[in-house]
């Protein structure tokens, strides 16, 4: 079996990944995997932080928390207690483009999970008594995950600078001053508008067969009435990127400086065929791990960086971002790290990549998909995220083959087109002592 | 892309996560997991779970003797060594080794923990032989060439320096020192700039000889490989190692309680950490302590601390208690973070819940729910991928719990009574805990 086949074929003895629509518009994906007696049940709503009304940042994530506060049929805590009793796991998460809820349980409990989840899709009960303490919880969450962490603060400011018009500039958790004002009315309005079967995707991965899942899904989710038709998700789009911007954060908690640079680039949904794959390969060759150009040159050959690399997440509904980063080692200056990273970017723009390194990068990407098949919950996540951001199950299945068809010229072309140094945002995290102008510390 | 969850993931960082001490699914396994013991002709043993549904082979192994084996003055040596196994071995220098590993499509990792050094490899089945040859070289003939030693050392030193003013890192150092005094558990895994500077290539070679031997080795394999192939591979990879290691004895110890550690910082959120004694996982009352901890603060979304601190009052994003069971010390640790002006209130709530548990124990209903959870959750938490299976099976071997442990564990849990929990709660939680406060000084004390 080729690696491409190994990456997409169902596990030995399993049927194909299934994909269909319920009559109320809810999309269903079934990923059979009978290796362990467990099943991962996920519901993805096609709404996230980038869909929030102006001034209400954080409402998508706040509502995610509030979804655990009980319904007419099941008071708060009952769902948790049920899952706990059977030794299951559950959690939820919010991104810019989606909000998802999941449970991993034994197959016997799947029907019950579907009942609970279908019930809270429409019957959530929100009172001011549950709103106030939970709002304090998300404020504490912001303190622990952002305010307490200089890297997270800089990342937040980088996004707010990189995206000039698109709501991706707004943090998923929300801005503190807006979060403090979120109230019951905001939560109810958001819930009523977006939480409906025709705006949701059900992903079930694990020790269940397609016939059982479709029967249970019809019985539970299928009974939830279709919601209002939602207009297409048209968010404010980016103007042409035409400046080079700089964000500096000096902070007393920082000892060693670090550098990063980001560009707005297309995501899978909005590119010409092959362009997003070429960007992924560019990211891998330039800065994916210890075999990458940036790591080899800065960390191994020049010895000026303790760490350096690149990353990209192409699975977004609207434009994504491409980032390179590095931290100086020993006596090296942050300027030297920045210059060396810039030089590696320029080298690819000017001279492209070799066929050998392209082949190796393709192997690494395809292999990562084979390894991903080892985790039932991981596979459910890959499918849910892709479908919530505008791809299809078929796209995912074709992905290893499309990666194989990218040429060295394609990689050079996307580098030239998208990594223009005059249209980028550079971010510096600096110790307080070397404070420069533009001090943003608190 | 940034994502935010309802529950903090990895908010607490205990010294060593207790992995093997959960239970097997209560429901009959449709795909019952069969563990085979495989023994090579060199005497090397491994536990194997065969599964061909995905063409991957995962191997995980551990050598007893982790960073506690650092010689005094050379702290960080074990951690440094673990990061050098893919930096050249046999006749391959760093570049050549990594290139071959990449061509074989194998992930190889080594990690140093306090009581053991762990290694693992994951590979697509059709590349297994090439990859295992590289693993053999790494395990038997690491080179420790000067250039990679200097580079990796510089990276570790950069990491240490980067944390020099990070409140959480500073607090962690103060916490260990306060709890464990001069015991090796008080030291940083990664050492210090000074102790790392003192390391020579000869130290690394000597350490490798001391730690890597057949008798202190535990191995588990999961995936697309059968017993006879594995037999040959075990001999091939590990057969050339010496029979016995040469480990320094490590004394048993206990965390020092009844003290307050203050790490003053001007922060938007105060971090609170409390430590009580716990019970070794070798003791009969262990599962009583385990269930008690689950009810107090171990069970996500349903614990007493979660309900009191987060759900009812919105004082914290996360709060949990964990049993930290190392080979030579055990502790029950509670962690949370809250607004500085509410830190005193939060701390006194936590203390009150611990006192209530010591005085009243738990009721039958709570205990039954906890039992169901920790029995039912075992497969989901510990056996949900090849890596998780291999990890769990090495953990069971490292604790000498026996190949029938997963089945036996369920009975051990079911046997715990309300009285057992009450007794262990009284024993552990009546004590005055060690308390650390990272952040601004407490505004008030409501004890």
CSV table of N, CA and C in Angstrom, one decimal, chain B residues 216-356:
chain,number,residue,atom,x,y,z
B,216,UNK,N,17.0,-3.0,33.9
B,216,UNK,CA,16.1,-1.9,34.4
B,216,UNK,C,15.3,-1.3,33.2
B,217,UNK,N,15.0,-2.2,32.3
B,217,UNK,CA,14.3,-1.8,31.1
B,217,UNK,C,12.9,-2.3,31.0
B,218,UNK,N,11.9,-1.5,30.6
B,218,UNK,CA,10.6,-2.0,30.4
B,218,UNK,C,10.1,-1.5,29.0
B,219,UNK,N,9.5,-2.4,28.3
B,219,UNK,CA,9.1,-2.1,26.9
B,219,UNK,C,7.7,-2.5,26.6
B,220,UNK,N,7.0,-1.7,25.8
B,220,UNK,CA,5.7,-2.1,25.3
B,220,UNK,C,5.6,-1.7,23.8
B,221,UNK,N,4.9,-2.5,23.0
B,221,UNK,CA,4.8,-2.3,21.6
B,221,UNK,C,3.3,-2.4,21.2
B,222,UNK,N,2.9,-1.5,20.3
B,222,UNK,CA,1.5,-1.6,19.9
B,222,UNK,C,1.4,-1.4,18.4
B,223,UNK,N,0.6,-2.2,17.7
B,223,UNK,CA,0.4,-1.9,16.2
B,223,UNK,C,0.7,-3.1,15.4
B,224,UNK,N,1.1,-2.8,14.1
B,224,UNK,CA,1.2,-3.8,13.1
B,224,UNK,C,2.5,-4.6,13.1
B,225,UNK,N,2.6,-5.5,14.1
B,225,UNK,CA,3.8,-6.3,14.2
B,225,UNK,C,3.4,-7.6,15.0
B,226,UNK,N,4.0,-8.7,14.6
B,226,UNK,CA,3.6,-9.9,15.4
B,226,UNK,C,4.7,-10.3,16.4
B,227,UNK,N,4.4,-11.3,17.2
B,227,UNK,CA,5.3,-11.7,18.3
B,227,UNK,C,6.7,-12.2,17.8
B,228,UNK,N,6.7,-12.9,16.7
B,228,UNK,CA,8.0,-13.5,16.3
B,228,UNK,C,8.9,-12.4,15.7
B,229,UNK,N,8.3,-11.5,14.9
B,229,UNK,CA,9.1,-10.3,14.4
B,229,UNK,C,9.6,-9.5,15.6
B,230,UNK,N,8.7,-9.3,16.6
B,230,UNK,CA,9.1,-8.4,17.7
B,230,UNK,C,10.3,-9.1,18.5
B,231,UNK,N,10.2,-10.4,18.7
B,231,UNK,CA,11.3,-11.1,19.3
B,231,UNK,C,12.6,-10.8,18.7
B,232,UNK,N,12.7,-10.9,17.4
B,232,UNK,CA,14.0,-10.6,16.8
B,232,UNK,C,14.3,-9.1,17.0
B,233,UNK,N,13.3,-8.3,16.9
B,233,UNK,CA,13.6,-6.8,17.0
B,233,UNK,C,14.1,-6.5,18.4
B,234,UNK,N,13.5,-7.1,19.4
B,234,UNK,CA,14.0,-6.8,20.8
B,234,UNK,C,15.5,-7.1,20.9
B,235,UNK,N,15.9,-8.3,20.4
B,235,UNK,CA,17.3,-8.7,20.5
B,235,UNK,C,18.1,-7.7,19.8
B,236,UNK,N,17.6,-7.4,18.6
B,236,UNK,CA,18.4,-6.5,17.7
B,236,UNK,C,18.6,-5.1,18.4
B,237,UNK,N,17.5,-4.6,18.9
B,237,UNK,CA,17.6,-3.2,19.4
B,237,UNK,C,18.4,-3.1,20.8
B,238,UNK,N,18.0,-4.0,21.7
B,238,UNK,CA,18.4,-3.9,23.1
B,238,UNK,C,19.4,-5.0,23.5
B,239,UNK,N,19.6,-6.0,22.7
B,239,UNK,CA,20.4,-7.2,23.1
B,239,UNK,C,21.9,-6.9,23.4
B,240,UNK,N,22.4,-5.8,22.8
B,240,UNK,CA,23.8,-5.5,23.1
B,240,UNK,C,24.1,-4.7,24.4
B,241,UNK,N,23.0,-4.4,25.1
B,241,UNK,CA,23.2,-3.6,26.3
B,241,UNK,C,23.8,-4.4,27.4
B,242,UNK,N,24.5,-3.8,28.4
B,242,UNK,CA,25.0,-4.6,29.5
B,242,UNK,C,23.8,-5.1,30.3
B,243,UNK,N,24.0,-6.2,31.1
B,243,UNK,CA,23.0,-6.8,31.9
B,243,UNK,C,22.4,-5.9,33.0
B,244,UNK,N,23.3,-5.3,33.7
B,244,UNK,CA,22.9,-4.6,34.9
B,244,UNK,C,23.3,-3.1,34.9
B,245,UNK,N,22.4,-2.2,35.4
B,245,UNK,CA,22.8,-0.8,35.5
B,245,UNK,C,23.6,-0.6,36.7
B,246,UNK,N,24.0,0.6,36.9
B,246,UNK,CA,24.7,1.0,38.2
B,246,UNK,C,24.0,2.2,38.7
B,247,UNK,N,23.0,2.0,39.4
B,247,UNK,CA,22.2,3.2,39.9
B,247,UNK,C,22.5,3.6,41.3
B,248,UNK,N,22.5,4.9,41.5
B,248,UNK,CA,22.7,5.4,42.9
B,248,UNK,C,21.4,5.2,43.6
B,249,UNK,N,21.5,4.8,44.9
B,249,UNK,CA,20.3,4.6,45.7
B,249,UNK,C,19.6,6.0,46.0
B,250,UNK,N,18.3,6.0,45.9
B,250,UNK,CA,17.6,7.3,46.2
B,250,UNK,C,16.8,7.1,47.4
B,251,UNK,N,16.9,7.9,48.4
B,251,UNK,CA,16.1,7.8,49.6
B,251,UNK,C,14.6,8.1,49.4
B,252,UNK,N,13.8,7.4,50.2
B,252,UNK,CA,12.3,7.9,50.2
B,252,UNK,C,12.2,9.1,51.0
B,253,UNK,N,11.3,9.9,50.6
B,253,UNK,CA,11.1,11.2,51.3
B,253,UNK,C,9.6,11.6,51.3
B,254,UNK,N,9.3,12.7,52.0
B,254,UNK,CA,7.9,13.1,52.0
B,254,UNK,C,7.9,14.7,51.9
B,255,UNK,N,6.9,15.3,51.3
B,255,UNK,CA,6.9,16.7,51.2
B,255,UNK,C,6.8,17.4,52.6
B,256,UNK,N,7.5,18.5,52.8
B,256,UNK,CA,7.4,19.2,54.1
B,256,UNK,C,6.2,20.0,54.1
B,257,UNK,N,5.3,19.8,55.0
B,257,UNK,CA,4.0,20.5,55.1
B,257,UNK,C,4.1,21.7,56.1
B,258,UNK,N,3.0,22.2,56.4
B,258,UNK,CA,2.9,23.3,57.4
B,258,UNK,C,3.9,24.4,57.2
B,259,UNK,N,3.9,24.9,56.0
B,259,UNK,CA,4.7,26.1,55.7
B,259,UNK,C,4.1,26.9,54.6
B,260,UNK,N,4.4,28.2,54.6
B,260,UNK,CA,3.9,29.1,53.5
B,260,UNK,C,5.0,29.6,52.7
B,261,UNK,N,4.8,29.5,51.4
B,261,UNK,CA,5.9,30.0,50.4
B,261,UNK,C,5.3,31.1,49.7
B,262,UNK,N,5.9,32.3,49.8
B,262,UNK,CA,5.3,33.4,49.1
B,262,UNK,C,6.3,33.8,47.9
B,263,UNK,N,5.7,34.0,46.8
B,263,UNK,CA,6.5,34.4,45.6
B,263,UNK,C,5.9,35.7,45.1
B,264,UNK,N,6.3,36.8,45.7
B,264,UNK,CA,5.6,38.1,45.4
B,264,UNK,C,5.9,38.6,43.9
B,265,UNK,N,4.8,38.8,43.2
B,265,UNK,CA,4.9,39.4,41.9
B,265,UNK,C,3.7,40.3,41.7
B,266,UNK,N,3.8,41.3,40.9
B,266,UNK,CA,2.7,42.1,40.6
B,266,UNK,C,2.0,41.5,39.3
B,267,UNK,N,1.0,40.7,39.6
B,267,UNK,CA,0.4,39.9,38.5
B,267,UNK,C,-1.1,40.1,38.5
B,268,UNK,N,-1.7,40.0,37.3
B,268,UNK,CA,-3.2,40.1,37.2
B,268,UNK,C,-3.9,39.0,37.9
B,269,UNK,N,-3.2,37.9,38.1
B,269,UNK,CA,-3.9,36.8,38.8
B,269,UNK,C,-3.0,36.1,39.7
B,270,UNK,N,-3.5,35.8,40.9
B,270,UNK,CA,-2.6,35.1,41.9
B,270,UNK,C,-2.8,33.6,41.7
B,271,UNK,N,-1.7,32.9,41.8
B,271,UNK,CA,-1.7,31.4,41.7
B,271,UNK,C,-1.6,30.8,43.1
B,272,UNK,N,-2.5,29.9,43.4
B,272,UNK,CA,-2.4,29.2,44.7
B,272,UNK,C,-2.1,27.8,44.5
B,273,UNK,N,-1.3,27.2,45.4
B,273,UNK,CA,-1.0,25.8,45.3
B,273,UNK,C,-0.8,25.3,46.8
B,274,UNK,N,-1.5,24.2,47.0
B,274,UNK,CA,-1.4,23.5,48.3
B,274,UNK,C,-0.9,22.1,48.2
B,275,UNK,N,-0.1,21.7,49.2
B,275,UNK,CA,0.3,20.2,49.2
B,275,UNK,C,0.0,19.6,50.5
B,276,UNK,N,-0.6,18.4,50.4
B,276,UNK,CA,-0.8,17.5,51.6
B,276,UNK,C,0.0,16.2,51.3
B,277,UNK,N,0.1,15.4,52.3
B,277,UNK,CA,0.7,14.1,52.1
B,277,UNK,C,-0.2,13.2,51.2
B,278,UNK,N,0.3,12.2,50.6
B,278,UNK,CA,-0.5,11.2,49.9
B,278,UNK,C,0.0,9.8,50.2
B,279,UNK,N,-0.5,8.9,49.5
B,279,UNK,CA,-0.2,7.5,49.8
B,279,UNK,C,0.5,6.9,48.6
B,280,UNK,N,1.5,6.1,48.8
B,280,UNK,CA,2.2,5.5,47.7
B,280,UNK,C,1.3,4.5,46.9
B,281,UNK,N,1.5,4.4,45.7
B,281,UNK,CA,0.7,3.5,44.9
B,281,UNK,C,1.0,2.1,45.1
B,282,UNK,N,1.9,1.8,46.0
B,282,UNK,CA,2.2,0.4,46.4
B,282,UNK,C,1.4,0.0,47.6
B,283,UNK,N,0.8,1.0,48.3
B,283,UNK,CA,0.1,0.7,49.6
B,283,UNK,C,-1.3,0.2,49.4
B,284,UNK,N,-1.8,-0.6,50.3
B,284,UNK,CA,-3.2,-1.1,50.1
B,284,UNK,C,-4.3,0.1,50.1
B,285,UNK,N,-4.0,1.1,50.9
B,285,UNK,CA,-5.1,2.2,50.9
B,285,UNK,C,-5.0,3.1,49.7
B,286,UNK,N,-4.1,2.8,48.8
B,286,UNK,CA,-4.0,3.7,47.7
B,286,UNK,C,-5.3,4.1,47.0
B,287,UNK,N,-6.1,3.1,46.6
B,287,UNK,CA,-7.3,3.4,45.9
B,287,UNK,C,-8.3,4.2,46.7
B,288,UNK,N,-8.3,4.0,48.0
B,288,UNK,CA,-9.1,4.8,48.9
B,288,UNK,C,-8.7,6.3,48.7
B,289,UNK,N,-7.4,6.5,48.7
B,289,UNK,CA,-6.9,7.9,48.6
B,289,UNK,C,-7.2,8.4,47.2
B,290,UNK,N,-7.1,7.5,46.2
B,290,UNK,CA,-7.4,7.9,44.8
B,290,UNK,C,-8.8,8.4,44.6
B,291,UNK,N,-9.8,7.6,45.2
B,291,UNK,CA,-11.2,8.0,45.1
B,291,UNK,C,-11.5,9.2,45.9
B,292,UNK,N,-10.9,9.3,47.0
B,292,UNK,CA,-11.1,10.5,47.9
B,292,UNK,C,-10.6,11.8,47.1
B,293,UNK,N,-9.4,11.7,46.5
B,293,UNK,CA,-8.9,12.8,45.7
B,293,UNK,C,-9.9,13.1,44.5
B,294,UNK,N,-10.4,12.1,43.9
B,294,UNK,CA,-11.3,12.3,42.8
B,294,UNK,C,-12.5,13.1,43.2
B,295,UNK,N,-13.1,12.8,44.3
B,295,UNK,CA,-14.3,13.5,44.8
B,295,UNK,C,-13.9,14.9,45.3
B,296,UNK,N,-12.7,15.1,45.9
B,296,UNK,CA,-12.3,16.4,46.4
B,296,UNK,C,-12.0,17.3,45.2
B,297,UNK,N,-11.2,16.9,44.3
B,297,UNK,CA,-10.8,17.9,43.2
B,297,UNK,C,-10.3,17.2,42.0
B,298,UNK,N,-10.3,15.9,41.9
B,298,UNK,CA,-9.7,15.2,40.8
B,298,UNK,C,-10.6,15.0,39.6
B,299,UNK,N,-11.9,14.9,39.9
B,299,UNK,CA,-12.9,14.7,38.8
B,299,UNK,C,-13.3,16.0,38.1
B,300,UNK,N,-12.9,16.1,36.9
B,300,UNK,CA,-13.3,17.4,36.2
B,300,UNK,C,-14.8,17.6,36.2
B,301,UNK,N,-15.2,18.8,36.4
B,301,UNK,CA,-16.7,19.2,36.3
B,301,UNK,C,-17.6,18.7,37.4
B,302,UNK,N,-17.1,17.7,38.2
B,302,UNK,CA,-18.0,17.2,39.2
B,302,UNK,C,-17.4,17.2,40.6
B,303,UNK,N,-16.2,17.7,40.8
B,303,UNK,CA,-15.6,17.6,42.1
B,303,UNK,C,-16.1,18.7,43.1
B,304,UNK,N,-15.9,18.5,44.3
B,304,UNK,CA,-16.3,19.4,45.3
B,304,UNK,C,-15.6,20.8,45.1
B,305,UNK,N,-14.3,20.8,44.9
B,305,UNK,CA,-13.6,22.0,44.7
B,305,UNK,C,-14.1,22.8,43.5
B,306,UNK,N,-14.3,22.0,42.4
B,306,UNK,CA,-14.8,22.6,41.2
B,306,UNK,C,-16.2,23.3,41.4
B,307,UNK,N,-17.1,22.6,42.1
B,307,UNK,CA,-18.4,23.2,42.4
B,307,UNK,C,-18.3,24.4,43.3
B,308,UNK,N,-17.6,24.3,44.3
B,308,UNK,CA,-17.5,25.4,45.3
B,308,UNK,C,-16.8,26.6,44.7
B,309,UNK,N,-15.6,26.4,44.1
B,309,UNK,CA,-14.8,27.5,43.7
B,309,UNK,C,-15.2,28.1,42.4
B,310,UNK,N,-15.5,27.2,41.4
B,310,UNK,CA,-15.8,27.7,40.1
B,310,UNK,C,-17.3,27.8,39.8
B,311,UNK,N,-18.0,26.8,40.0
B,311,UNK,CA,-19.4,26.8,39.5
B,311,UNK,C,-20.2,27.8,40.4
B,312,UNK,N,-20.1,27.7,41.7
B,312,UNK,CA,-21.0,28.5,42.5
B,312,UNK,C,-20.5,30.0,42.6
B,313,UNK,N,-19.2,30.2,42.6
B,313,UNK,CA,-18.7,31.6,42.9
B,313,UNK,C,-17.9,32.2,41.7
B,314,UNK,N,-17.6,31.4,40.7
B,314,UNK,CA,-16.8,32.0,39.6
B,314,UNK,C,-15.5,32.6,40.0
B,315,UNK,N,-14.9,31.9,41.0
B,315,UNK,CA,-13.6,32.5,41.5
B,315,UNK,C,-12.4,32.1,40.6
B,316,UNK,N,-12.5,31.0,39.9
B,316,UNK,CA,-11.4,30.6,39.1
B,316,UNK,C,-11.8,29.9,37.8
B,317,UNK,N,-10.9,29.9,36.8
B,317,UNK,CA,-11.2,29.3,35.6
B,317,UNK,C,-11.1,27.8,35.8
B,318,UNK,N,-10.0,27.4,36.5
B,318,UNK,CA,-9.9,25.9,36.8
B,318,UNK,C,-9.4,25.7,38.2
B,319,UNK,N,-9.7,24.6,38.7
B,319,UNK,CA,-9.2,24.1,40.0
B,319,UNK,C,-9.2,22.6,40.0
B,320,UNK,N,-8.0,22.0,40.4
B,320,UNK,CA,-8.1,20.6,40.5
B,320,UNK,C,-7.0,20.1,41.6
B,321,UNK,N,-7.3,18.9,42.1
B,321,UNK,CA,-6.3,18.3,43.0
B,321,UNK,C,-5.8,17.1,42.3
B,322,UNK,N,-4.6,16.7,42.5
B,322,UNK,CA,-3.9,15.6,41.9
B,322,UNK,C,-3.1,14.8,42.9
B,323,UNK,N,-3.1,13.5,42.7
B,323,UNK,CA,-2.1,12.7,43.5
B,323,UNK,C,-0.9,12.6,42.6
B,324,UNK,N,0.2,13.0,43.2
B,324,UNK,CA,1.5,13.0,42.5
B,324,UNK,C,2.3,11.8,43.2
B,325,UNK,N,2.4,10.7,42.4
B,325,UNK,CA,3.1,9.5,43.0
B,325,UNK,C,4.4,9.3,42.3
B,326,UNK,N,5.5,9.8,42.9
B,326,UNK,CA,6.8,9.4,42.3
B,326,UNK,C,7.3,8.1,43.1
B,327,UNK,N,8.4,7.6,42.6
B,327,UNK,CA,8.9,6.4,43.3
B,327,UNK,C,9.2,6.6,44.7
B,328,UNK,N,9.7,7.8,45.1
B,328,UNK,CA,10.2,8.0,46.4
B,328,UNK,C,9.4,9.1,47.2
B,329,UNK,N,8.4,9.6,46.7
B,329,UNK,CA,7.6,10.5,47.5
B,329,UNK,C,6.2,10.6,46.8
B,330,UNK,N,5.2,10.9,47.7
B,330,UNK,CA,3.8,11.1,47.2
B,330,UNK,C,3.2,12.3,47.8
B,331,UNK,N,2.4,13.1,47.0
B,331,UNK,CA,1.8,14.3,47.5
B,331,UNK,C,0.4,14.4,46.9
B,332,UNK,N,-0.5,15.1,47.6
B,332,UNK,CA,-1.7,15.5,47.0
B,332,UNK,C,-1.6,17.0,46.8
B,333,UNK,N,-1.7,17.5,45.6
B,333,UNK,CA,-1.5,18.9,45.2
B,333,UNK,C,-2.8,19.5,44.7
B,334,UNK,N,-3.1,20.7,45.2
B,334,UNK,CA,-4.2,21.4,44.7
B,334,UNK,C,-3.7,22.7,44.0
B,335,UNK,N,-4.2,23.0,42.8
B,335,UNK,CA,-3.8,24.2,42.1
B,335,UNK,C,-5.0,25.0,41.6
B,336,UNK,N,-4.8,26.3,41.7
B,336,UNK,CA,-5.8,27.2,41.1
B,336,UNK,C,-5.2,28.6,40.9
B,337,UNK,N,-6.0,29.5,40.2
B,337,UNK,CA,-5.6,30.8,40.0
B,337,UNK,C,-6.8,31.7,40.1
B,338,UNK,N,-6.6,32.9,40.7
B,338,UNK,CA,-7.8,33.8,40.9
B,338,UNK,C,-7.4,35.2,41.0
B,339,UNK,N,-8.3,36.1,40.9
B,339,UNK,CA,-8.0,37.6,41.1
B,339,UNK,C,-7.4,37.8,42.4
B,340,UNK,N,-6.3,38.6,42.4
B,340,UNK,CA,-5.6,38.9,43.7
B,340,UNK,C,-6.5,39.3,44.8
B,341,UNK,N,-7.5,40.1,44.5
B,341,UNK,CA,-8.4,40.6,45.6
B,341,UNK,C,-9.3,39.5,46.1
B,342,UNK,N,-9.4,38.4,45.4
B,342,UNK,CA,-10.2,37.3,45.9
B,342,UNK,C,-9.4,36.0,46.3
B,343,UNK,N,-8.1,36.2,46.3
B,343,UNK,CA,-7.2,35.1,46.6
B,343,UNK,C,-7.4,34.5,48.0
B,344,UNK,N,-7.5,35.5,49.0
B,344,UNK,CA,-7.7,35.0,50.4
B,344,UNK,C,-9.0,34.2,50.6
B,345,UNK,N,-10.0,34.7,50.0
B,345,UNK,CA,-11.3,34.0,50.0
B,345,UNK,C,-11.2,32.6,49.4
B,346,UNK,N,-10.6,32.6,48.3
B,346,UNK,CA,-10.4,31.3,47.6
B,346,UNK,C,-9.6,30.3,48.4
B,347,UNK,N,-8.5,30.8,49.0
B,347,UNK,CA,-7.7,29.9,49.8
B,347,UNK,C,-8.4,29.4,51.0
B,348,UNK,N,-9.2,30.2,51.6
B,348,UNK,CA,-9.9,29.7,52.8
B,348,UNK,C,-11.0,28.8,52.4
B,349,UNK,N,-11.6,28.9,51.2
B,349,UNK,CA,-12.6,28.0,50.8
B,349,UNK,C,-11.9,26.6,50.5
B,350,UNK,N,-10.8,26.6,49.9
B,350,UNK,CA,-10.1,25.3,49.6
B,350,UNK,C,-9.7,24.6,50.9
B,351,UNK,N,-9.2,25.4,51.9
B,351,UNK,CA,-8.8,24.8,53.2
B,351,UNK,C,-10.1,24.2,53.9
B,352,UNK,N,-11.2,25.0,53.7
B,352,UNK,CA,-12.4,24.5,54.4
B,352,UNK,C,-12.9,23.2,53.8
B,353,UNK,N,-12.8,23.1,52.4
B,353,UNK,CA,-13.2,21.8,51.8
B,353,UNK,C,-12.3,20.7,52.2
B,354,UNK,N,-11.0,20.9,52.3
B,354,UNK,CA,-10.1,19.9,52.8
B,354,UNK,C,-10.5,19.4,54.2
B,355,UNK,N,-10.7,20.4,55.0
B,355,UNK,CA,-11.1,20.1,56.4
B,355,UNK,C,-12.4,19.3,56.5
B,356,UNK,N,-13.4,19.7,55.7
B,356,UNK,CA,-14.6,19.1,55.7
B,356,UNK,C,-14.5,17.6,55.2
